[in-house]
mmCIF file of C-alpha atoms in Angstrom:
data_model
loop_
_atom_site.group_PDB
_atom_site.id
_atom_site.type_symbol
_atom_site.label_atom_id
_atom_site.label_comp_id
_atom_site.label_asym_id
_atom_site.label_seq_id
_atom_site.Cartn_x
_atom_site.Cartn_y
_atom_site.Cartn_z
ATOM 1 C CA MET A 682 11.156 -33.039 6.316
ATOM 2 C CA ASN A 683 12.328 -36.182 7.295
ATOM 3 C CA SER A 684 15.298 -37.484 9.605
ATOM 4 C CA HIS A 685 17.427 -37.486 6.722
ATOM 5 C CA ASP A 686 16.694 -33.973 5.850
ATOM 6 C CA LEU A 687 17.449 -32.970 9.227
ATOM 7 C CA ALA A 688 20.814 -34.888 9.107
ATOM 8 C CA THR A 689 21.415 -33.091 5.725
ATOM 9 C CA MET A 690 20.786 -29.433 7.212
ATOM 10 C CA GLU A 691 22.982 -30.543 10.060
ATOM 11 C CA HIS A 692 25.741 -31.276 7.686
ATOM 12 C CA PHE A 693 25.065 -28.241 5.762
ATOM 13 C CA LEU A 694 25.268 -26.354 8.865
ATOM 14 C CA PRO A 695 28.358 -27.572 10.515
ATOM 15 C CA PHE A 696 29.295 -24.751 12.835
ATOM 16 C CA ALA A 697 25.638 -25.378 14.523
ATOM 17 C CA SER A 698 25.787 -28.949 14.676
ATOM 18 C CA ALA A 699 29.306 -29.046 15.933
ATOM 19 C CA THR A 700 28.050 -26.806 18.654
ATOM 20 C CA ALA A 701 24.902 -29.048 19.410
ATOM 21 C CA ARG A 702 27.438 -32.255 19.733
ATOM 22 C CA LEU A 703 29.345 -29.972 22.455
ATOM 23 C CA PHE A 704 26.218 -30.391 24.835
ATOM 24 C CA SER A 705 25.547 -33.878 23.729
ATOM 25 C CA PRO A 706 25.204 -36.387 26.664
ATOM 26 C CA ALA A 707 27.063 -38.731 24.319
ATOM 27 C CA ILE A 708 30.348 -36.844 24.215
ATOM 28 C CA PRO A 709 33.114 -38.562 22.597
ATOM 29 C CA SER A 710 36.584 -39.268 24.715
ATOM 30 C CA TYR A 711 39.551 -36.474 24.859
ATOM 31 C CA ASN A 712 41.889 -38.465 22.923
ATOM 32 C CA THR A 713 39.173 -39.200 20.362
ATOM 33 C CA VAL A 714 38.197 -35.371 19.957
ATOM 34 C CA MET A 715 42.059 -34.412 19.725
ATOM 35 C CA THR A 716 42.903 -37.260 17.121
ATOM 36 C CA SER A 717 40.051 -36.279 14.936
ATOM 37 C CA PHE A 718 41.106 -32.263 15.498
ATOM 38 C CA LEU A 719 44.385 -32.902 14.683
ATOM 39 C CA SER A 720 43.813 -35.041 11.406
ATOM 40 C CA ALA A 721 41.159 -32.440 10.371
ATOM 41 C CA SER A 722 43.670 -29.684 10.747
ATOM 42 C CA MET A 723 46.179 -31.204 8.720
ATOM 43 C CA LEU A 724 43.723 -32.181 6.060
ATOM 44 C CA SER A 725 42.753 -28.459 5.907
ATOM 45 C CA ILE A 726 46.274 -27.435 5.867
ATOM 46 C CA ALA A 727 46.884 -29.723 2.882
ATOM 47 C CA ILE A 728 43.536 -28.159 1.195
ATOM 48 C CA LEU A 729 45.049 -24.705 1.618
ATOM 49 C CA ILE A 730 48.165 -24.700 0.191
ATOM 50 C CA PRO A 731 47.409 -25.038 -3.719
ATOM 51 C CA TRP A 732 45.079 -22.012 -2.910
ATOM 52 C CA LEU A 733 47.837 -20.318 -1.532
ATOM 53 C CA PHE A 734 50.235 -20.835 -4.596
ATOM 54 C CA PHE A 735 46.970 -19.474 -6.964
ATOM 55 C CA TYR A 736 47.080 -16.486 -5.252
ATOM 56 C CA LYS A 737 50.835 -16.096 -4.988
ATOM 57 C CA TYR A 738 50.370 -16.051 -9.254
ATOM 58 C CA PHE A 739 47.093 -14.343 -9.047
ATOM 59 C CA THR A 740 49.129 -10.831 -8.245
ATOM 60 C CA PRO A 741 52.631 -11.615 -7.650
ATOM 61 C CA GLU A 742 53.403 -7.896 -7.575
ATOM 62 C CA SER A 743 51.488 -7.215 -4.312
ATOM 63 C CA LEU A 744 53.363 -10.116 -2.349
ATOM 64 C CA GLY A 745 56.265 -8.359 -1.502
ATOM 65 C CA LYS A 746 54.153 -5.271 -0.263
ATOM 66 C CA TYR A 747 52.209 -7.153 1.700
ATOM 67 C CA ARG A 748 54.296 -10.009 3.353
ATOM 68 C CA ARG A 749 53.583 -8.825 6.747
ATOM 69 C CA THR A 750 49.764 -8.007 5.949
ATOM 70 C CA LEU A 751 48.763 -11.201 4.512
ATOM 71 C CA PRO A 752 48.963 -13.072 7.450
ATOM 72 C CA LEU A 753 46.990 -10.483 9.324
ATOM 73 C CA PHE A 754 43.934 -10.737 6.944
ATOM 74 C CA PHE A 755 44.164 -14.553 7.134
ATOM 75 C CA LEU A 756 43.991 -14.494 10.824
ATOM 76 C CA GLY A 757 41.084 -11.735 10.409
ATOM 77 C CA GLY A 758 39.467 -14.772 8.284
ATOM 78 C CA VAL A 759 40.080 -17.360 11.267
ATOM 79 C CA LEU A 760 38.535 -14.999 13.648
ATOM 80 C CA ALA A 761 35.399 -14.181 11.291
ATOM 81 C CA ALA A 762 35.121 -17.964 11.225
ATOM 82 C CA VAL A 763 35.217 -18.486 14.932
ATOM 83 C CA LEU A 764 32.457 -15.587 15.193
ATOM 84 C CA SER A 765 30.163 -17.133 12.877
ATOM 85 C CA PHE A 766 30.935 -20.539 15.247
ATOM 86 C CA LEU A 767 29.332 -18.579 18.103
ATOM 87 C CA ILE A 768 26.365 -16.784 16.164
ATOM 88 C CA GLU A 769 25.392 -19.713 13.750
ATOM 89 C CA GLY A 770 25.180 -22.085 16.932
ATOM 90 C CA TYR A 771 22.928 -19.658 19.137
ATOM 91 C CA VAL A 772 20.512 -18.927 15.722
ATOM 92 C CA PHE A 773 20.235 -22.744 14.856
ATOM 93 C CA ASP A 774 19.359 -23.749 18.735
ATOM 94 C CA TYR A 775 16.440 -21.360 18.274
ATOM 95 C CA PHE A 776 15.852 -21.516 14.612
ATOM 96 C CA THR A 777 12.303 -23.134 15.693
ATOM 97 C CA LEU A 778 11.146 -20.815 17.965
ATOM 98 C CA LEU A 779 11.866 -18.030 15.726
ATOM 99 C CA LEU A 780 10.294 -19.377 12.548
ATOM 100 C CA SER A 781 7.437 -21.247 13.686
ATOM 101 C CA PRO A 782 5.211 -18.709 15.657
ATOM 102 C CA TRP A 783 6.067 -15.973 13.157
ATOM 103 C CA ALA A 784 5.028 -18.105 10.193
ATOM 104 C CA GLY A 785 2.381 -20.056 11.742
ATOM 105 C CA ILE A 786 3.399 -23.267 10.040
ATOM 106 C CA SER A 787 5.302 -26.191 11.066
ATOM 107 C CA LEU A 788 8.862 -26.915 10.032
ATOM 108 C CA GLU A 789 7.850 -30.397 8.950
ATOM 109 C CA SER A 790 5.486 -29.248 6.281
ATOM 110 C CA VAL A 791 8.036 -27.027 4.314
ATOM 111 C CA PRO A 792 9.857 -28.762 1.387
ATOM 112 C CA SER A 793 13.518 -29.236 2.631
ATOM 113 C CA PHE A 794 15.029 -27.317 -0.463
ATOM 114 C CA LEU A 795 13.144 -24.454 0.118
ATOM 115 C CA LEU A 796 14.155 -24.677 4.290
ATOM 116 C CA PHE A 797 17.546 -25.032 3.290
ATOM 117 C CA ALA A 798 17.089 -21.993 0.933
ATOM 118 C CA LEU A 799 15.808 -20.121 3.288
ATOM 119 C CA VAL A 800 18.380 -20.857 6.272
ATOM 120 C CA THR A 801 21.382 -20.113 3.959
ATOM 121 C CA PHE A 802 19.751 -16.576 2.398
ATOM 122 C CA ALA A 803 18.394 -15.725 5.986
ATOM 123 C CA PHE A 804 20.841 -16.607 8.804
ATOM 124 C CA ILE A 805 23.937 -18.548 7.479
ATOM 125 C CA VAL A 806 25.023 -16.602 4.435
ATOM 126 C CA PRO A 807 24.645 -12.955 6.111
ATOM 127 C CA ILE A 808 26.109 -14.028 9.161
ATOM 128 C CA GLU A 809 29.399 -15.502 7.286
ATOM 129 C CA GLU A 810 29.525 -12.616 5.378
ATOM 130 C CA GLY A 811 28.842 -10.246 7.887
ATOM 131 C CA SER A 812 31.616 -11.424 9.830
ATOM 132 C CA LYS A 813 33.901 -11.199 7.062
ATOM 133 C CA PHE A 814 33.039 -7.789 6.334
ATOM 134 C CA VAL A 815 33.674 -6.314 9.683
ATOM 135 C CA VAL A 816 36.920 -8.006 9.951
ATOM 136 C CA ILE A 817 38.122 -6.943 6.317
ATOM 137 C CA ARG A 818 36.875 -3.236 6.678
ATOM 138 C CA LYS A 819 38.275 -2.828 10.023
ATOM 139 C CA LEU A 820 41.763 -4.469 8.194
ATOM 140 C CA THR A 821 41.805 -2.405 5.355
ATOM 141 C CA GLY A 822 42.935 0.726 7.370
ATOM 142 C CA VAL A 823 46.417 -0.881 7.735
ATOM 143 C CA ARG A 824 47.228 -0.803 4.352
ATOM 144 C CA LYS A 825 45.488 2.568 3.858
ATOM 145 C CA ASN A 826 48.814 4.545 2.889
ATOM 146 C CA ALA A 827 50.441 1.850 1.038
ATOM 147 C CA LEU A 828 47.800 1.013 -1.745
ATOM 148 C CA SER A 829 49.036 1.134 -5.004
ATOM 149 C CA LYS A 830 46.338 -0.682 -6.765
ATOM 150 C CA PHE A 831 42.960 -1.625 -5.921
ATOM 151 C CA SER A 832 43.643 -5.623 -6.826
ATOM 152 C CA ASP A 833 45.744 -5.592 -3.827
ATOM 153 C CA ASP A 834 42.721 -5.360 -1.797
ATOM 154 C CA MET A 835 41.238 -8.600 -3.608
ATOM 155 C CA LEU A 836 44.502 -10.565 -2.308
ATOM 156 C CA LEU A 837 43.852 -8.993 1.201
ATOM 157 C CA GLY A 838 40.283 -9.956 0.766
ATOM 158 C CA ALA A 839 41.144 -13.581 -0.457
ATOM 159 C CA MET A 840 43.321 -14.287 2.010
ATOM 160 C CA ALA A 841 40.481 -13.538 4.693
ATOM 161 C CA GLY A 842 38.735 -15.572 2.586
ATOM 162 C CA LEU A 843 41.040 -18.525 2.920
ATOM 163 C CA GLY A 844 41.300 -17.962 6.809
ATOM 164 C CA PHE A 845 37.616 -18.347 7.286
ATOM 165 C CA ALA A 846 37.743 -21.849 4.645
ATOM 166 C CA PHE A 847 40.508 -23.138 6.752
ATOM 167 C CA VAL A 848 38.778 -23.227 9.896
ATOM 168 C CA GLU A 849 35.330 -24.488 8.070
ATOM 169 C CA ASN A 850 36.995 -27.108 6.691
ATOM 170 C CA ILE A 851 38.603 -28.407 9.962
ATOM 171 C CA VAL A 852 34.842 -28.357 11.197
ATOM 172 C CA TYR A 853 33.562 -30.133 8.202
ATOM 173 C CA LEU A 854 36.321 -32.854 7.930
ATOM 174 C CA GLN A 855 36.390 -33.175 11.780
ATOM 175 C CA SER A 856 32.638 -34.216 11.580
ATOM 176 C CA VAL A 857 32.988 -37.033 8.851
ATOM 177 C CA LEU A 858 36.388 -38.056 10.341
ATOM 178 C CA SER A 859 34.390 -38.892 13.359
ATOM 179 C CA THR A 860 31.418 -40.304 12.093
ATOM 180 C CA GLU A 861 31.707 -41.370 8.233
ATOM 181 C CA SER A 862 32.738 -43.906 6.168
ATOM 182 C CA GLY A 863 36.216 -43.678 4.019
ATOM 183 C CA GLU A 864 34.498 -42.711 1.375
ATOM 184 C CA VAL A 865 32.580 -39.988 2.355
ATOM 185 C CA ILE A 866 35.878 -38.492 4.159
ATOM 186 C CA VAL A 867 37.471 -38.565 0.258
ATOM 187 C CA GLU A 868 34.202 -37.011 -1.021
ATOM 188 C CA THR A 869 34.330 -34.110 1.867
ATOM 189 C CA PHE A 870 38.103 -33.464 1.309
ATOM 190 C CA LEU A 871 37.909 -33.266 -2.668
ATOM 191 C CA LEU A 872 34.633 -31.098 -2.343
ATOM 192 C CA ARG A 873 36.618 -28.772 0.186
ATOM 193 C CA LEU A 874 39.934 -28.863 -2.041
ATOM 194 C CA THR A 875 38.101 -28.020 -5.500
ATOM 195 C CA ALA A 876 34.718 -25.701 -4.568
ATOM 196 C CA ALA A 877 34.583 -24.653 -1.004
ATOM 197 C CA THR A 878 37.903 -23.019 -0.553
ATOM 198 C CA PHE A 879 38.066 -21.365 -3.483
ATOM 199 C CA ALA A 880 34.533 -20.121 -3.171
ATOM 200 C CA HIS A 881 35.317 -18.249 0.007
ATOM 201 C CA SER A 882 38.161 -16.549 -1.399
ATOM 202 C CA ILE A 883 36.041 -15.581 -4.269
ATOM 203 C CA TYR A 884 34.008 -14.081 -1.635
ATOM 204 C CA GLY A 885 36.717 -12.179 0.021
ATOM 205 C CA ALA A 886 38.258 -11.000 -2.925
ATOM 206 C CA PHE A 887 34.996 -9.832 -4.155
ATOM 207 C CA MET A 888 34.171 -7.783 -0.859
ATOM 208 C CA GLY A 889 37.909 -6.708 -0.452
ATOM 209 C CA TYR A 890 37.828 -5.114 -3.806
ATOM 210 C CA TYR A 891 34.610 -2.870 -3.092
ATOM 211 C CA LEU A 892 35.668 -2.098 0.534
ATOM 212 C CA GLY A 893 39.099 -0.836 -1.104
ATOM 213 C CA LEU A 894 37.067 1.344 -3.513
ATOM 214 C CA ALA A 895 34.791 2.465 -0.365
ATOM 215 C CA GLN A 896 37.770 3.654 1.425
ATOM 216 C CA PHE A 897 39.317 5.618 -1.265
ATOM 217 C CA HIS A 898 36.352 7.153 -3.085
ATOM 218 C CA HIS A 899 34.264 8.682 -0.326
ATOM 219 C CA SER A 900 31.453 10.319 -2.316
ATOM 220 C CA TYR A 901 30.565 6.895 -3.315
ATOM 221 C CA SER A 902 31.501 4.801 -0.358
ATOM 222 C CA ARG A 903 28.188 3.657 1.101
ATOM 223 C CA VAL A 904 27.263 2.241 -2.473
ATOM 224 C CA PHE A 905 30.525 0.419 -2.715
ATOM 225 C CA LEU A 906 29.977 -0.884 0.752
ATOM 226 C CA LEU A 907 26.721 -2.138 0.196
ATOM 227 C CA THR A 908 28.043 -3.601 -3.267
ATOM 228 C CA GLY A 909 30.617 -5.611 -1.346
ATOM 229 C CA PHE A 910 28.379 -6.918 0.997
ATOM 230 C CA ILE A 911 25.154 -7.684 -0.630
ATOM 231 C CA GLY A 912 27.366 -8.616 -4.018
ATOM 232 C CA SER A 913 29.052 -11.346 -1.882
ATOM 233 C CA VAL A 914 25.993 -12.657 0.271
ATOM 234 C CA LEU A 915 24.421 -12.970 -3.496
ATOM 235 C CA ILE A 916 27.271 -15.148 -4.767
ATOM 236 C CA HIS A 917 27.762 -17.027 -1.808
ATOM 237 C CA GLY A 918 24.038 -17.761 -1.534
ATOM 238 C CA LEU A 919 23.715 -18.839 -4.854
ATOM 239 C CA TYR A 920 26.922 -21.180 -4.830
ATOM 240 C CA ASN A 921 25.645 -22.905 -1.539
ATOM 241 C CA THR A 922 22.103 -23.278 -3.030
ATOM 242 C CA LEU A 923 23.244 -25.203 -6.019
ATOM 243 C CA PHE A 924 25.223 -27.632 -3.516
ATOM 244 C CA LEU A 925 21.765 -28.190 -2.009
ATOM 245 C CA THR A 926 20.753 -30.139 -5.165
ATOM 246 C CA PRO A 927 21.448 -33.633 -5.946
ATOM 247 C CA LEU A 928 24.762 -34.144 -7.429
ATOM 248 C CA ASN A 929 24.134 -35.007 -11.195
ATOM 249 C CA PHE A 930 25.594 -34.183 -14.393
ATOM 250 C CA LEU A 931 23.217 -30.679 -14.660
ATOM 251 C CA SER A 932 23.821 -29.750 -10.837
ATOM 252 C CA VAL A 933 27.944 -30.594 -11.612
ATOM 253 C CA SER A 934 27.594 -28.455 -14.795
ATOM 254 C CA LEU A 935 25.880 -25.689 -13.188
ATOM 255 C CA ILE A 936 28.450 -25.330 -10.504
ATOM 256 C CA LEU A 937 31.385 -25.329 -13.001
ATOM 257 C CA ALA A 938 29.692 -22.799 -15.133
ATOM 258 C CA VAL A 939 29.210 -20.443 -11.556
ATOM 259 C CA SER A 940 32.799 -20.964 -10.934
ATOM 260 C CA LEU A 941 34.122 -20.065 -14.108
ATOM 261 C CA ILE A 942 31.853 -16.975 -13.906
ATOM 262 C CA LEU A 943 33.343 -16.062 -10.776
ATOM 263 C CA LEU A 944 36.921 -16.845 -11.949
ATOM 264 C CA LYS A 945 36.328 -14.493 -14.654
ATOM 265 C CA LEU A 946 34.527 -11.908 -12.634
ATOM 266 C CA ILE A 947 37.549 -11.614 -10.114
ATOM 267 C CA TYR A 948 40.083 -11.639 -13.342
ATOM 268 C CA ASP A 949 38.187 -8.736 -14.681
ATOM 269 C CA LYS A 950 38.124 -6.665 -11.481
ATOM 270 C CA LYS A 951 42.109 -7.518 -10.947
ATOM 271 C CA ASP A 952 42.858 -6.359 -14.713
ATOM 272 C CA LEU A 953 40.283 -3.324 -14.895
ATOM 273 C CA GLU A 954 42.666 -0.234 -13.299
ATOM 274 C CA GLU A 955 45.656 -1.514 -15.497
ATOM 275 C CA ASN A 956 43.308 -1.895 -18.287
ATOM 276 C CA ILE A 957 41.890 1.362 -17.610
ATOM 277 C CA ARG A 958 45.689 2.699 -17.809
ATOM 278 C CA LYS A 959 46.438 1.258 -21.139
ATOM 279 C CA PHE A 960 43.279 2.605 -22.597
ATOM 280 C CA ILE A 961 44.201 5.929 -21.564
ATOM 281 C CA ALA A 962 47.721 6.187 -22.686
ATOM 282 C CA LEU A 963 46.645 4.291 -25.960
ATOM 283 C CA GLN A 964 44.078 6.621 -27.357
ATOM 284 C CA GLY A 965 41.633 5.454 -29.847
ATOM 285 C CA ALA A 966 42.170 2.064 -28.360
ATOM 286 C CA ARG A 967 39.220 0.162 -26.968
ATOM 287 C CA LEU A 968 38.952 -0.814 -23.524
ATOM 288 C CA PRO A 969 38.407 -4.544 -22.942
ATOM 289 C CA TRP A 970 35.094 -5.686 -21.819
ATOM 290 C CA SER A 971 34.660 -6.844 -18.025
ATOM 291 C CA LEU A 972 31.566 -8.367 -15.896
ATOM 292 C CA LEU A 973 29.745 -5.996 -13.709
ATOM 293 C CA ARG A 974 31.763 -2.884 -14.184
ATOM 294 C CA ASP A 975 29.919 0.619 -13.828
ATOM 295 C CA SER A 976 30.763 4.256 -14.401
ATOM 296 C CA LYS A 977 31.207 4.838 -10.371
ATOM 297 C CA GLU A 978 33.982 2.331 -10.504
ATOM 298 C CA ILE A 979 35.779 3.588 -13.544
ATOM 299 C CA GLU A 980 35.497 7.543 -12.237
ATOM 300 C CA SER A 981 37.025 6.203 -8.965
ATOM 301 C CA ILE A 982 40.140 4.363 -10.877
ATOM 302 C CA ILE A 983 40.573 7.534 -12.774
ATOM 303 C CA SER A 984 40.323 9.816 -9.828
ATOM 304 C CA LYS A 985 42.777 7.417 -8.182
ATOM 305 C CA ASN A 986 45.274 7.433 -10.981
ATOM 306 C CA GLU A 987 45.078 11.430 -11.526
ATOM 307 C CA ILE A 988 44.289 11.213 -15.216
ATOM 308 C CA PRO A 989 42.967 14.491 -16.467
ATOM 309 C CA TYR A 990 40.033 15.777 -18.345
ATOM 310 C CA GLU A 991 42.412 16.119 -21.541
ATOM 311 C CA ALA A 992 43.087 12.490 -21.189
ATOM 312 C CA ILE A 993 40.090 11.402 -21.146
ATOM 313 C CA ARG A 994 38.306 13.084 -23.767
ATOM 314 C CA LYS A 995 40.672 12.180 -26.124
ATOM 315 C CA SER A 996 40.779 8.500 -25.324
ATOM 316 C CA GLY A 997 37.145 8.726 -26.665
ATOM 317 C CA LEU A 998 35.288 8.213 -23.386
ATOM 318 C CA CYS A 999 32.402 10.653 -21.670
ATOM 319 C CA PRO A 1000 34.319 12.831 -19.178
ATOM 320 C CA PHE A 1001 30.951 12.501 -16.885
ATOM 321 C CA CYS A 1002 29.588 8.777 -17.256
ATOM 322 C CA PHE A 1003 32.762 7.181 -18.812
ATOM 323 C CA HIS A 1004 30.849 5.443 -21.751
ATOM 324 C CA GLY A 1005 32.470 5.331 -24.928
ATOM 325 C CA LEU A 1006 31.662 8.022 -27.609
ATOM 326 C CA ARG A 1007 31.020 7.376 -31.132
ATOM 327 C CA GLY A 1008 32.808 9.703 -33.604
ATOM 328 C CA ASP A 1009 32.880 13.541 -33.109
ATOM 329 C CA ARG A 1010 29.325 13.582 -30.926
ATOM 330 C CA THR A 1011 29.184 16.589 -28.686
ATOM 331 C CA VAL A 1012 26.167 15.215 -26.711
ATOM 332 C CA CYS A 1013 26.494 12.019 -24.807
ATOM 333 C CA ARG A 1014 23.940 9.554 -25.626
ATOM 334 C CA HIS A 1015 24.174 8.040 -22.164
ATOM 335 C CA CYS A 1016 24.228 10.768 -19.882
ATOM 336 C CA HIS A 1017 22.789 13.294 -22.635
ATOM 337 C CA ARG A 1018 25.331 16.021 -21.249
ATOM 338 C CA LYS A 1019 27.189 18.182 -23.634
ATOM 339 C CA ILE A 1020 30.748 17.386 -24.092
ATOM 340 C CA PRO A 1021 33.352 20.178 -24.574
ATOM 341 C CA ASN A 1022 35.822 19.597 -26.888
ATOM 342 C CA PRO A 1023 39.532 18.898 -25.277
ATOM 343 C CA SER A 1024 41.946 21.803 -25.097
#
């Protein structure tokens, strides 16, 4: 691993590298630090504005109910970012001490891409998503009695993700404003605007959705909690790993494809509850296909909306596993349970 790789790692770990610079012998002047911080903060606000408008139209019916709660989740995301800042700075300082004796290898002998992927999945992503997980789970109790749809939790989780991205954008932008050329500053700004901020809001929305399910349906709460955390870690880790590859047509295409898949996933989750309501009401209609849908999720939505057994059976769903039934089958081909006739 050469000096360029080390520099790349420091850029990829802005919290850690920023902490290191705080204790560097060459401390910049107070005026320089404040100027770059204020400039980075203004740019971060500019990045945030279009995504706030995006989520305004994502679930417009939820904004009125949670007008006071949304800023709380945003500030929770800010708190999670600061917590990650502190933890990552500590972990990165001792990364070599922790890894080399345990593995019996020299970091210089590890290919840079593998080392970056290891740092991403073993340290950075679990720390960042773990911080958001703690904050979002604590804050979901604020809206427990006002919940009307699980998509509300997606919006609240997305706000926490935007709060996290707001702080991270400041750290990234302050770093390049102090040391890099104008071209690098523009590239960093556009990357944070088009990809990174969107991605953090998606991680938060995904996690918020499953934490909402966990709080409502206690029988599956552990499954939903693990799905929300592990799913966010995997999505975040994949996204970060893609950004470690050299930017070319293939890597940009992969990043765009993953972004579109994530957007499709979030919209499917947002619309799933409403689609199930319409499906039950319009007996014989077809439930639209959606990404990563499972029976526990559907059961939680059906239970929350207090949909009776007769309505489920008449709609053509198995009342036990919620897979579709073909014709007049009396035994479900998925769970193999006998289906009583609706009254």
